[in-house]
Amino acid sequence: MLDKFNTHAFISFGLGFILMWLSEATEAHMNYTAKPRVVLPPNYVKEIRPPSKKGSPVIVDFSIFVVDINSINVEDMDFRVDMFIHQRWLESRLEIPDDIFEEGDDYVTLLPEVFENFWQPDPYFLNSKIAEIATLTHKFTSVTLYKNKTVRYAARMHAIIACQMEFQLYPMDIQVCPIYIESFSSNNQKVKLRWSDSGVTLNPELKLLQYNLGQPLELEESDGYMPEKVGNFSRLTVYFRFERQIGHHLIQTFAPSSLVVMLSWFSFWLGLDAIPGRVTLLVTCMLTLVTMFTGADIPPVAYVKALDLWMAGCMLSVFAALAEFVVVKVLDVQYQYQVNRIPKRISNMEKGQCATVASWEGGAVRSRKATQTPTTPGQTSLQGNGGPPKPARRQSLLSVAWTDTDTGVEKIMWREIDKVSRAVFPILFFVFVLLYWPILLMKSS
């Protein structure tokens, strides 16, 4: 029994020793793989920047590959960009053994745990609302070390960038949105950011829904004074130029509103006997324009935009057509009132004239009945034997009707106004269009 127990104890001790040895071997291998001693000297301090010539900063080359730009928000005045960022700098303090490179390669990709022990630049997006490294199962970052002791850091990021937009020329506006990249804690005497040869590259398959992205992008290197950090800091700037496409607004706004304005001109061809149809047509056109412009995706700004001027021109044209209908209706009422009053006046006047003639004939004196010369309705001219009748004069435009001496045809003012409106309203609208578009295109260019 004792021998059996000793045998089991010996086996357990042996297995435990083997497992402990394997564990230490694995840990030693991992330490050799991840431990910074393979590239970092014993006296390396990551808080101190790499050595450089006296008085010169560490040069950090920066580049961006833009994968996608989306969610250009006119209300919040920002846009979202997905990108790869790359940074390069020289770390001369590294001790790089040749056995960490694979045959034929002059670089090696390090584990993130190793990179945490390196000195790192600290650029950040100055005008970003949100900027973070993309993650799925882990952070999308990589660190590459070259034989010449150059360190290359790459990361996949997405950021929401604030942009101060101007909409005076909307929907022909052009938005210039910069991205400012600046060192956070190291001033320009310690770290200098510089655009690399590749600079900022756009994904060739990148397409925006309502905008054209102006090419090439403008890059800038400068030093910006930051009073919050009390110093000058190296800054990189890339300007994105978003040119709004007019096609969507031509189809959804300008063409329908123009057709509605043209539809209101049909009211001038409808007589005043079609009052319900004429009023319904004009009111419907006005409500359609109001609904069209209030439902459009218009930036809610306090100043006047180009689209507001177009909306005002269209609504003013329809409102003028409605006001014209009110004017001609009032003139028609006055005309009907005078036409209905004329027969009574003429009848009373004729009765008085007949009595006068009869009294003169009873006195053995011949008299001729006065002749009536037609003039403006509501007025009669009695002329006796004192010569030929005088020609009727063309009345003032303030009269609701008059007789044209050239043709002898009666002219009614409300009908004449409708005839003139058929030509004046289209001409005025086309003049507005001819002034609006050249000025807008000239300013947007």
Short mmCIF file of C-alpha atoms in Angstrom, two decimals:
data_model
loop_
_atom_site.label_atom_id
_atom_site.label_comp_id
_atom_site.label_asym_id
_atom_site.label_seq_id
_atom_site.Cartn_x
_atom_site.Cartn_y
_atom_site.Cartn_z
CA MET A 1 0.00 0.00 0.00
CA LEU A 2 2.80 2.40 0.95
CA ASP A 3 4.69 1.59 -2.27
CA LYS A 4 1.57 2.35 -4.28
CA PHE A 5 1.16 5.65 -2.52
CA ASN A 6 4.80 6.60 -3.13
CA THR A 7 4.44 5.73 -6.78
CA HIS A 8 1.42 8.04 -7.16
CA ALA A 9 3.24 10.86 -5.33
CA PHE A 10 6.30 10.46 -7.53
CA ILE A 11 4.19 10.59 -10.70
CA SER A 12 2.30 13.69 -9.48
CA PHE A 13 5.56 15.43 -8.60
CA GLY A 14 7.02 14.61 -12.00
CA LEU A 15 3.97 15.91 -13.88
CA GLY A 16 3.97 19.08 -11.85
CA PHE A 17 7.65 19.66 -12.57
CA ILE A 18 7.13 19.13 -16.30
CA LEU A 19 4.15 21.52 -16.39
CA MET A 20 6.08 24.18 -14.49
CA TRP A 21 9.02 23.84 -16.86
CA LEU A 22 6.77 24.17 -19.91
CA SER A 23 5.10 27.21 -18.40
CA GLU A 24 8.42 28.90 -17.73
CA ALA A 25 9.64 28.07 -21.21
CA THR A 26 6.49 29.50 -22.77
CA GLU A 27 6.73 32.61 -20.63
CA ALA A 28 10.40 33.00 -21.53
CA HIS A 29 9.53 32.71 -25.22
CA MET A 30 6.75 35.26 -24.84
CA ASN A 31 9.05 37.57 -22.97
CA TYR A 32 11.59 37.24 -25.75
CA THR A 33 8.90 38.08 -28.27
CA ALA A 34 7.23 40.95 -26.47
CA LYS A 35 9.85 42.18 -24.08
CA PRO A 36 11.24 45.53 -25.27
CA ARG A 37 14.79 44.54 -24.49
CA VAL A 38 15.14 43.17 -28.04
CA VAL A 39 15.05 46.73 -29.47
CA LEU A 40 15.26 49.07 -26.46
CA PRO A 41 18.50 49.78 -24.63
CA PRO A 42 18.54 49.38 -20.84
CA ASN A 43 18.61 53.14 -20.22
CA TYR A 44 15.74 53.91 -22.62
CA VAL A 45 13.15 56.41 -21.25
CA LYS A 46 9.99 56.66 -23.31
CA GLU A 47 9.01 60.04 -21.82
CA ILE A 48 12.05 61.65 -23.46
CA ARG A 49 11.89 62.44 -27.19
CA PRO A 50 14.49 60.96 -29.55
CA PRO A 51 17.75 62.90 -29.69
CA SER A 52 18.23 65.38 -32.51
CA LYS A 53 20.59 68.15 -33.49
CA LYS A 54 20.84 70.86 -30.90
CA GLY A 55 17.87 73.20 -31.15
CA SER A 56 16.06 71.19 -33.86
CA PRO A 57 12.76 69.38 -33.26
CA VAL A 58 11.90 65.77 -34.01
CA ILE A 59 10.39 65.54 -37.49
CA VAL A 60 7.19 63.48 -37.67
CA ASP A 61 5.95 62.77 -41.20
CA PHE A 62 2.15 62.55 -41.38
CA SER A 63 -0.12 61.19 -44.10
CA ILE A 64 -3.81 60.36 -44.45
CA PHE A 65 -5.71 58.00 -46.71
CA VAL A 66 -9.39 58.98 -46.77
CA VAL A 67 -11.60 55.93 -47.08
CA ASP A 68 -15.02 57.55 -46.88
CA ILE A 69 -16.72 60.87 -46.17
CA ASN A 70 -20.36 60.79 -45.16
CA SER A 71 -23.03 62.39 -43.00
CA ILE A 72 -22.36 65.98 -44.05
CA ASN A 73 -24.78 67.54 -41.56
CA VAL A 74 -25.87 71.10 -42.35
CA GLU A 75 -27.77 71.49 -39.09
CA ASP A 76 -24.89 70.47 -36.81
CA MET A 77 -22.32 71.81 -39.31
CA ASP A 78 -20.02 68.80 -39.27
CA PHE A 79 -19.07 65.79 -41.36
CA ARG A 80 -17.76 62.29 -40.65
CA VAL A 81 -14.59 60.94 -42.20
CA ASP A 82 -13.16 57.40 -42.08
CA MET A 83 -9.44 57.27 -42.75
CA PHE A 84 -6.09 55.62 -42.26
CA ILE A 85 -3.45 57.78 -40.62
CA HIS A 86 0.29 57.13 -40.87
CA GLN A 87 3.10 58.63 -38.84
CA ARG A 88 6.85 58.19 -39.34
CA TRP A 89 9.76 59.33 -37.21
CA LEU A 90 13.34 58.32 -36.53
CA GLU A 91 14.12 56.66 -33.20
CA SER A 92 17.92 56.55 -33.12
CA ARG A 93 18.07 55.03 -29.63
CA LEU A 94 16.83 51.62 -30.74
CA GLU A 95 19.10 48.58 -30.75
CA ILE A 96 17.84 46.33 -33.52
CA PRO A 97 19.20 42.77 -33.77
CA ASP A 98 19.23 41.26 -37.23
CA ASP A 99 17.54 38.04 -36.13
CA ILE A 100 14.16 39.75 -35.66
CA PHE A 101 13.86 40.36 -39.42
CA GLU A 102 12.72 37.66 -41.77
CA GLU A 103 14.98 36.80 -44.65
CA GLY A 104 14.76 39.40 -47.39
CA ASP A 105 12.80 41.93 -45.29
CA ASP A 106 14.06 45.22 -43.96
CA TYR A 107 11.16 45.73 -41.57
CA VAL A 108 9.29 43.91 -38.84
CA THR A 109 5.83 44.41 -37.42
CA LEU A 110 5.86 44.76 -33.66
CA LEU A 111 3.21 43.77 -31.17
CA PRO A 112 1.15 46.59 -29.64
CA GLU A 113 2.59 45.68 -26.23
CA VAL A 114 6.07 46.51 -27.50
CA PHE A 115 5.00 49.83 -28.98
CA GLU A 116 3.59 50.97 -25.64
CA ASN A 117 7.18 51.17 -24.38
CA PHE A 118 8.25 53.49 -27.22
CA TRP A 119 8.24 57.27 -27.27
CA GLN A 120 5.21 58.37 -29.32
CA PRO A 121 4.17 61.70 -30.81
CA ASP A 122 0.80 63.02 -29.66
CA PRO A 123 -1.01 64.65 -32.61
CA TYR A 124 -4.74 65.26 -32.30
CA PHE A 125 -7.52 66.70 -34.45
CA LEU A 126 -8.03 70.22 -33.21
CA ASN A 127 -11.55 70.78 -34.62
CA SER A 128 -12.93 67.27 -34.12
CA LYS A 129 -16.03 66.51 -32.09
CA ILE A 130 -15.24 62.79 -31.93
CA ALA A 131 -12.04 61.03 -32.99
CA GLU A 132 -11.41 57.40 -32.14
CA ILE A 133 -9.53 54.37 -33.40
CA ALA A 134 -11.79 51.81 -35.05
CA THR A 135 -12.19 48.52 -33.21
CA LEU A 136 -13.80 45.19 -33.95
CA THR A 137 -12.15 42.45 -31.90
CA HIS A 138 -9.14 44.67 -31.27
CA LYS A 139 -7.89 48.12 -32.17
CA PHE A 140 -6.94 48.51 -35.81
CA THR A 141 -3.37 49.70 -35.32
CA SER A 142 0.02 48.49 -36.45
CA VAL A 143 3.62 49.41 -35.73
CA THR A 144 6.41 48.73 -38.21
CA LEU A 145 10.10 49.00 -37.40
CA TYR A 146 12.66 49.40 -40.19
CA LYS A 147 16.36 48.58 -40.14
CA ASN A 148 17.25 52.26 -40.41
CA LYS A 149 15.46 52.74 -37.04
CA THR A 150 12.42 54.42 -38.57
CA VAL A 151 9.17 53.76 -36.73
CA ARG A 152 5.94 53.74 -38.70
CA TYR A 153 2.60 53.87 -36.89
CA ALA A 154 -0.69 53.23 -38.72
CA ALA A 155 -4.27 53.27 -37.45
CA ARG A 156 -7.80 53.14 -38.84
CA MET A 157 -9.79 56.06 -37.42
CA HIS A 158 -13.15 57.67 -37.77
CA ALA A 159 -13.79 61.24 -36.70
CA ILE A 160 -16.60 63.80 -36.71
CA ILE A 161 -15.10 67.12 -37.81
CA ALA A 162 -16.72 70.49 -37.11
CA CYS A 163 -16.99 72.83 -40.10
CA GLN A 164 -18.18 76.43 -40.10
CA MET A 165 -20.45 76.43 -43.14
CA GLU A 166 -21.90 79.39 -45.04
CA PHE A 167 -25.23 79.09 -46.88
CA GLN A 168 -25.73 82.49 -48.55
CA LEU A 169 -25.48 80.82 -51.98
CA TYR A 170 -27.45 77.68 -51.06
CA PRO A 171 -28.09 75.48 -53.08
CA MET A 172 -25.08 76.60 -55.14
CA ASP A 173 -22.88 76.89 -52.06
CA ILE A 174 -19.30 75.67 -51.75
CA GLN A 175 -18.16 74.58 -48.30
CA VAL A 176 -14.45 74.64 -47.43
CA CYS A 177 -13.93 72.43 -44.39
CA PRO A 178 -10.44 72.15 -42.86
CA ILE A 179 -9.01 69.47 -40.60
CA TYR A 180 -6.42 70.81 -38.19
CA ILE A 181 -3.83 68.34 -36.87
CA GLU A 182 -1.65 69.59 -34.06
CA SER A 183 0.77 68.27 -31.46
CA PHE A 184 -0.94 68.38 -28.09
CA SER A 185 1.85 68.64 -25.50
CA SER A 186 5.08 69.16 -27.46
CA ASN A 187 5.62 72.63 -28.87
CA ASN A 188 7.20 73.37 -32.21
CA GLN A 189 10.70 73.44 -30.71
CA LYS A 190 10.39 69.79 -29.71
CA VAL A 191 8.15 68.21 -32.35
CA LYS A 192 7.46 69.37 -35.88
CA LEU A 193 4.69 67.80 -37.92
CA ARG A 194 5.24 67.59 -41.65
CA TRP A 195 3.20 66.27 -44.55
CA SER A 196 4.83 63.26 -46.14
CA ASP A 197 5.22 62.87 -49.89
CA SER A 198 1.86 61.11 -50.19
CA GLY A 199 0.13 63.83 -48.14
CA VAL A 200 -3.64 63.25 -48.20
CA THR A 201 -4.96 60.64 -50.62
CA LEU A 202 -8.61 60.03 -51.45
CA ASN A 203 -10.19 56.68 -52.09
CA PRO A 204 -10.71 56.58 -55.89
CA GLU A 205 -14.13 54.98 -55.34
CA LEU A 206 -15.27 57.72 -52.97
CA LYS A 207 -18.59 59.27 -54.03
CA LEU A 208 -20.73 61.80 -52.19
CA LEU A 209 -24.50 62.06 -52.60
CA GLN A 210 -24.99 65.82 -52.90
CA TYR A 211 -21.45 67.10 -53.28
CA ASN A 212 -18.47 67.04 -55.58
CA LEU A 213 -15.14 66.91 -53.79
CA GLY A 214 -12.81 69.52 -55.23
CA GLN A 215 -9.42 68.28 -56.39
CA PRO A 216 -6.59 68.56 -55.57
CA LEU A 217 -6.80 69.04 -51.83
CA GLU A 218 -4.98 72.00 -50.37
CA LEU A 219 -2.36 71.12 -47.74
CA GLU A 220 -0.74 73.53 -45.36
CA GLU A 221 1.98 73.47 -42.69
CA SER A 222 2.01 76.20 -40.05
CA ASP A 223 2.68 77.04 -36.43
CA GLY A 224 -0.32 78.04 -34.37
CA TYR A 225 -0.20 79.89 -31.09
CA MET A 226 -2.40 78.25 -28.47
CA PRO A 227 -3.10 80.57 -25.52
CA GLU A 228 -4.61 77.67 -23.57
CA LYS A 229 -1.27 75.83 -23.71
CA VAL A 230 0.88 78.99 -23.82
CA GLY A 231 3.08 78.27 -26.77
CA ASN A 232 3.46 77.74 -30.50
CA PHE A 233 2.62 74.29 -31.75
CA SER A 234 3.25 72.67 -35.10
CA ARG A 235 0.04 72.33 -37.11
CA LEU A 236 -1.00 70.55 -40.30
CA THR A 237 -4.09 71.56 -42.24
CA VAL A 238 -5.97 69.88 -45.06
CA TYR A 239 -8.86 71.71 -46.74
CA PHE A 240 -11.78 69.71 -48.15
CA ARG A 241 -13.80 71.59 -50.76
CA PHE A 242 -17.40 70.38 -50.97
CA GLU A 243 -19.24 71.70 -54.03
CA ARG A 244 -22.97 71.04 -53.83
CA GLN A 245 -24.52 69.40 -56.87
CA ILE A 246 -27.42 71.43 -58.28
CA GLY A 247 -29.12 68.50 -60.07
CA HIS A 248 -31.14 67.37 -57.06
CA HIS A 249 -32.53 70.85 -56.43
CA LEU A 250 -33.27 71.44 -60.12
CA ILE A 251 -35.49 68.38 -60.14
CA GLN A 252 -37.02 68.75 -56.69
CA THR A 253 -37.31 72.53 -56.29
CA PHE A 254 -36.60 74.83 -59.23
CA ALA A 255 -38.43 72.95 -62.00
CA PRO A 256 -41.65 72.22 -59.99
CA SER A 257 -41.86 75.76 -58.63
CA SER A 258 -41.43 77.21 -62.13
CA LEU A 259 -44.25 75.01 -63.42
CA VAL A 260 -46.51 76.13 -60.57
CA VAL A 261 -45.86 79.78 -61.42
CA MET A 262 -46.65 79.10 -65.10
CA LEU A 263 -49.83 77.32 -64.03
CA SER A 264 -51.00 80.47 -62.24
CA TRP A 265 -50.85 82.37 -65.55
CA PHE A 266 -53.75 80.27 -66.87
CA SER A 267 -56.08 82.28 -64.62
CA PHE A 268 -55.73 85.28 -66.96
CA TRP A 269 -57.47 83.29 -69.69
CA LEU A 270 -60.45 82.43 -67.50
CA GLY A 271 -63.35 84.89 -67.56
CA LEU A 272 -64.89 86.32 -64.43
CA ASP A 273 -67.84 84.00 -64.88
CA ALA A 274 -65.48 81.20 -63.72
CA ILE A 275 -64.78 82.74 -60.32
CA PRO A 276 -64.59 79.43 -58.35
CA GLY A 277 -62.16 77.90 -60.83
CA ARG A 278 -59.97 80.99 -60.97
CA VAL A 279 -59.77 81.40 -57.20
CA THR A 280 -59.15 77.68 -56.67
CA LEU A 281 -56.35 77.66 -59.24
CA LEU A 282 -54.49 80.61 -57.68
CA VAL A 283 -54.94 79.55 -54.07
CA THR A 284 -53.82 76.00 -54.90
CA CYS A 285 -50.69 77.35 -56.60
CA MET A 286 -49.87 79.47 -53.55
CA LEU A 287 -50.36 76.60 -51.11
CA THR A 288 -48.30 74.29 -53.31
CA LEU A 289 -45.37 76.70 -53.24
CA VAL A 290 -45.62 77.14 -49.47
CA THR A 291 -45.69 73.37 -48.94
CA MET A 292 -42.84 72.83 -51.37
CA PHE A 293 -40.46 75.26 -49.70
CA THR A 294 -41.34 74.50 -46.10
CA GLY A 295 -40.85 70.77 -46.71
CA ALA A 296 -37.49 71.19 -48.46
CA ASP A 297 -34.21 70.34 -46.76
CA ILE A 298 -33.22 73.96 -46.21
CA PRO A 299 -30.57 74.83 -43.60
CA PRO A 300 -32.23 76.73 -40.73
CA VAL A 301 -30.12 79.88 -40.76
CA ALA A 302 -31.04 83.45 -39.83
CA TYR A 303 -29.81 85.15 -43.01
CA VAL A 304 -31.24 85.18 -46.53
CA LYS A 305 -30.15 82.39 -48.87
CA ALA A 306 -30.26 82.22 -52.64
CA LEU A 307 -33.08 79.69 -52.45
CA ASP A 308 -35.07 82.12 -50.29
CA LEU A 309 -34.86 84.71 -53.06
CA TRP A 310 -36.13 82.18 -55.59
CA MET A 311 -38.97 81.21 -53.27
CA ALA A 312 -39.87 84.86 -52.73
CA GLY A 313 -39.90 85.52 -56.48
CA CYS A 314 -42.19 82.56 -57.19
CA MET A 315 -44.59 83.32 -54.35
CA LEU A 316 -44.68 87.03 -55.25
CA SER A 317 -45.60 86.15 -58.84
CA VAL A 318 -48.51 83.94 -57.74
CA PHE A 319 -49.62 86.46 -55.13
CA ALA A 320 -49.58 89.22 -57.78
CA ALA A 321 -51.81 87.06 -60.00
CA LEU A 322 -54.22 86.65 -57.08
CA ALA A 323 -54.18 90.41 -56.43
CA GLU A 324 -54.81 91.04 -60.13
CA PHE A 325 -57.93 88.89 -59.91
CA VAL A 326 -59.22 90.94 -56.98
CA VAL A 327 -58.63 94.20 -58.91
CA VAL A 328 -60.42 93.03 -62.07
CA LYS A 329 -63.32 91.70 -60.00
CA VAL A 330 -63.77 95.08 -58.31
CA LEU A 331 -63.66 96.83 -61.70
CA ASP A 332 -66.22 94.39 -63.07
CA VAL A 333 -68.58 95.11 -60.18
CA GLN A 334 -68.33 98.86 -60.88
CA TYR A 335 -68.88 98.28 -64.58
CA GLN A 336 -71.98 96.18 -63.98
CA TYR A 337 -73.31 98.81 -61.58
CA GLN A 338 -72.95 101.60 -64.15
CA VAL A 339 -74.36 99.47 -66.98
CA ASN A 340 -77.47 98.68 -64.95
CA ARG A 341 -77.92 102.36 -63.97
CA ILE A 342 -77.67 103.80 -67.53
CA PRO A 343 -81.08 102.61 -68.89
CA LYS A 344 -82.95 104.28 -66.01
CA ARG A 345 -81.19 107.61 -66.52
CA ILE A 346 -81.75 107.53 -70.25
CA SER A 347 -85.45 106.69 -69.77
CA ASN A 348 -85.97 109.59 -67.39
CA MET A 349 -84.12 111.98 -69.66
CA GLU A 350 -86.12 110.91 -72.72
CA LYS A 351 -89.41 111.51 -70.93
CA GLY A 352 -88.39 115.04 -70.03
CA GLN A 353 -87.19 115.77 -73.53
CA CYS A 354 -90.47 114.62 -75.14
CA ALA A 355 -92.50 116.94 -72.92
CA THR A 356 -90.36 119.90 -73.85
CA VAL A 357 -90.68 119.20 -77.54
CA ALA A 358 -94.47 118.87 -77.26
CA SER A 359 -94.84 122.23 -75.54
CA TRP A 360 -92.80 123.96 -78.20
CA GLU A 361 -94.93 122.37 -80.99
CA GLY A 362 -98.12 123.48 -79.27
CA GLY A 363 -96.89 127.06 -79.57
CA ALA A 364 -96.63 126.78 -83.32
CA VAL A 365 -92.87 126.65 -83.06
CA ARG A 366 -91.04 123.79 -84.75
CA SER A 367 -88.53 122.01 -82.66
CA ARG A 368 -86.30 119.05 -83.33
CA LYS A 369 -85.84 116.28 -80.75
CA ALA A 370 -82.42 116.34 -79.32
CA THR A 371 -80.10 113.69 -80.61
CA GLN A 372 -78.22 111.41 -78.27
CA THR A 373 -74.57 110.74 -78.84
CA PRO A 374 -73.29 107.58 -77.18
CA THR A 375 -70.38 108.14 -74.86
CA THR A 376 -69.06 106.36 -71.86
CA PRO A 377 -71.77 104.25 -70.18
CA GLY A 378 -73.43 106.31 -67.49
CA GLN A 379 -73.05 109.57 -69.43
CA THR A 380 -75.26 110.99 -72.24
CA SER A 381 -74.70 114.08 -74.34
CA LEU A 382 -77.72 115.94 -75.65
CA GLN A 383 -77.00 118.08 -78.67
CA GLY A 384 -79.45 120.19 -80.50
CA ASN A 385 -79.38 121.78 -83.91
CA GLY A 386 -76.26 123.69 -83.12
CA GLY A 387 -74.08 121.97 -85.68
CA PRO A 388 -72.79 118.42 -86.21
CA PRO A 389 -72.21 116.15 -83.21
CA LYS A 390 -68.82 116.42 -81.56
CA PRO A 391 -66.61 113.30 -81.70
CA ALA A 392 -66.37 111.27 -78.51
CA ARG A 393 -63.08 111.63 -76.61
CA ARG A 394 -60.97 108.69 -75.33
CA GLN A 395 -61.62 108.53 -71.60
CA SER A 396 -59.07 108.27 -68.78
CA LEU A 397 -57.75 104.93 -67.61
CA LEU A 398 -59.56 105.59 -64.35
CA SER A 399 -62.81 104.87 -66.12
CA VAL A 400 -64.07 101.31 -65.98
CA ALA A 401 -64.99 101.39 -69.71
CA TRP A 402 -64.51 103.63 -72.69
CA THR A 403 -65.05 103.71 -76.44
CA ASP A 404 -62.10 103.56 -78.76
CA THR A 405 -62.47 106.39 -81.29
CA ASP A 406 -60.38 104.55 -83.84
CA THR A 407 -62.45 101.38 -83.95
CA GLY A 408 -65.67 102.46 -82.18
CA VAL A 409 -65.44 99.36 -79.99
CA GLU A 410 -66.19 99.60 -76.32
CA LYS A 411 -63.16 98.84 -74.09
CA ILE A 412 -63.77 97.39 -70.64
CA MET A 413 -60.92 97.95 -68.22
CA TRP A 414 -60.94 94.59 -66.43
CA ARG A 415 -60.76 92.74 -69.71
CA GLU A 416 -57.89 94.93 -70.87
CA ILE A 417 -56.00 94.29 -67.63
CA ASP A 418 -56.38 90.52 -68.14
CA LYS A 419 -55.06 90.84 -71.70
CA VAL A 420 -52.04 92.86 -70.59
CA SER A 421 -51.36 90.46 -67.70
CA ARG A 422 -51.11 87.54 -70.11
CA ALA A 423 -47.91 89.10 -71.47
CA VAL A 424 -46.60 91.18 -68.55
CA PHE A 425 -46.50 88.38 -65.92
CA PRO A 426 -44.47 85.92 -68.08
CA ILE A 427 -42.10 88.69 -69.16
CA LEU A 428 -41.44 89.82 -65.58
CA PHE A 429 -40.84 86.25 -64.40
CA PHE A 430 -38.43 85.53 -67.24
CA VAL A 431 -36.55 88.75 -66.45
CA PHE A 432 -36.29 87.57 -62.84
CA VAL A 433 -34.93 84.21 -64.02
CA LEU A 434 -32.42 85.87 -66.36
CA LEU A 435 -31.14 88.03 -63.51
CA TYR A 436 -31.19 85.31 -60.83
CA TRP A 437 -29.16 82.54 -62.48
CA PRO A 438 -26.25 84.54 -63.97
CA ILE A 439 -25.70 86.40 -60.69
CA LEU A 440 -25.87 83.15 -58.69
CA LEU A 441 -23.49 81.30 -61.01
CA MET A 442 -21.08 84.23 -61.06
CA LYS A 443 -20.95 84.44 -57.26
CA SER A 444 -20.62 80.69 -56.77
CA SER A 445 -17.71 80.52 -59.21
#
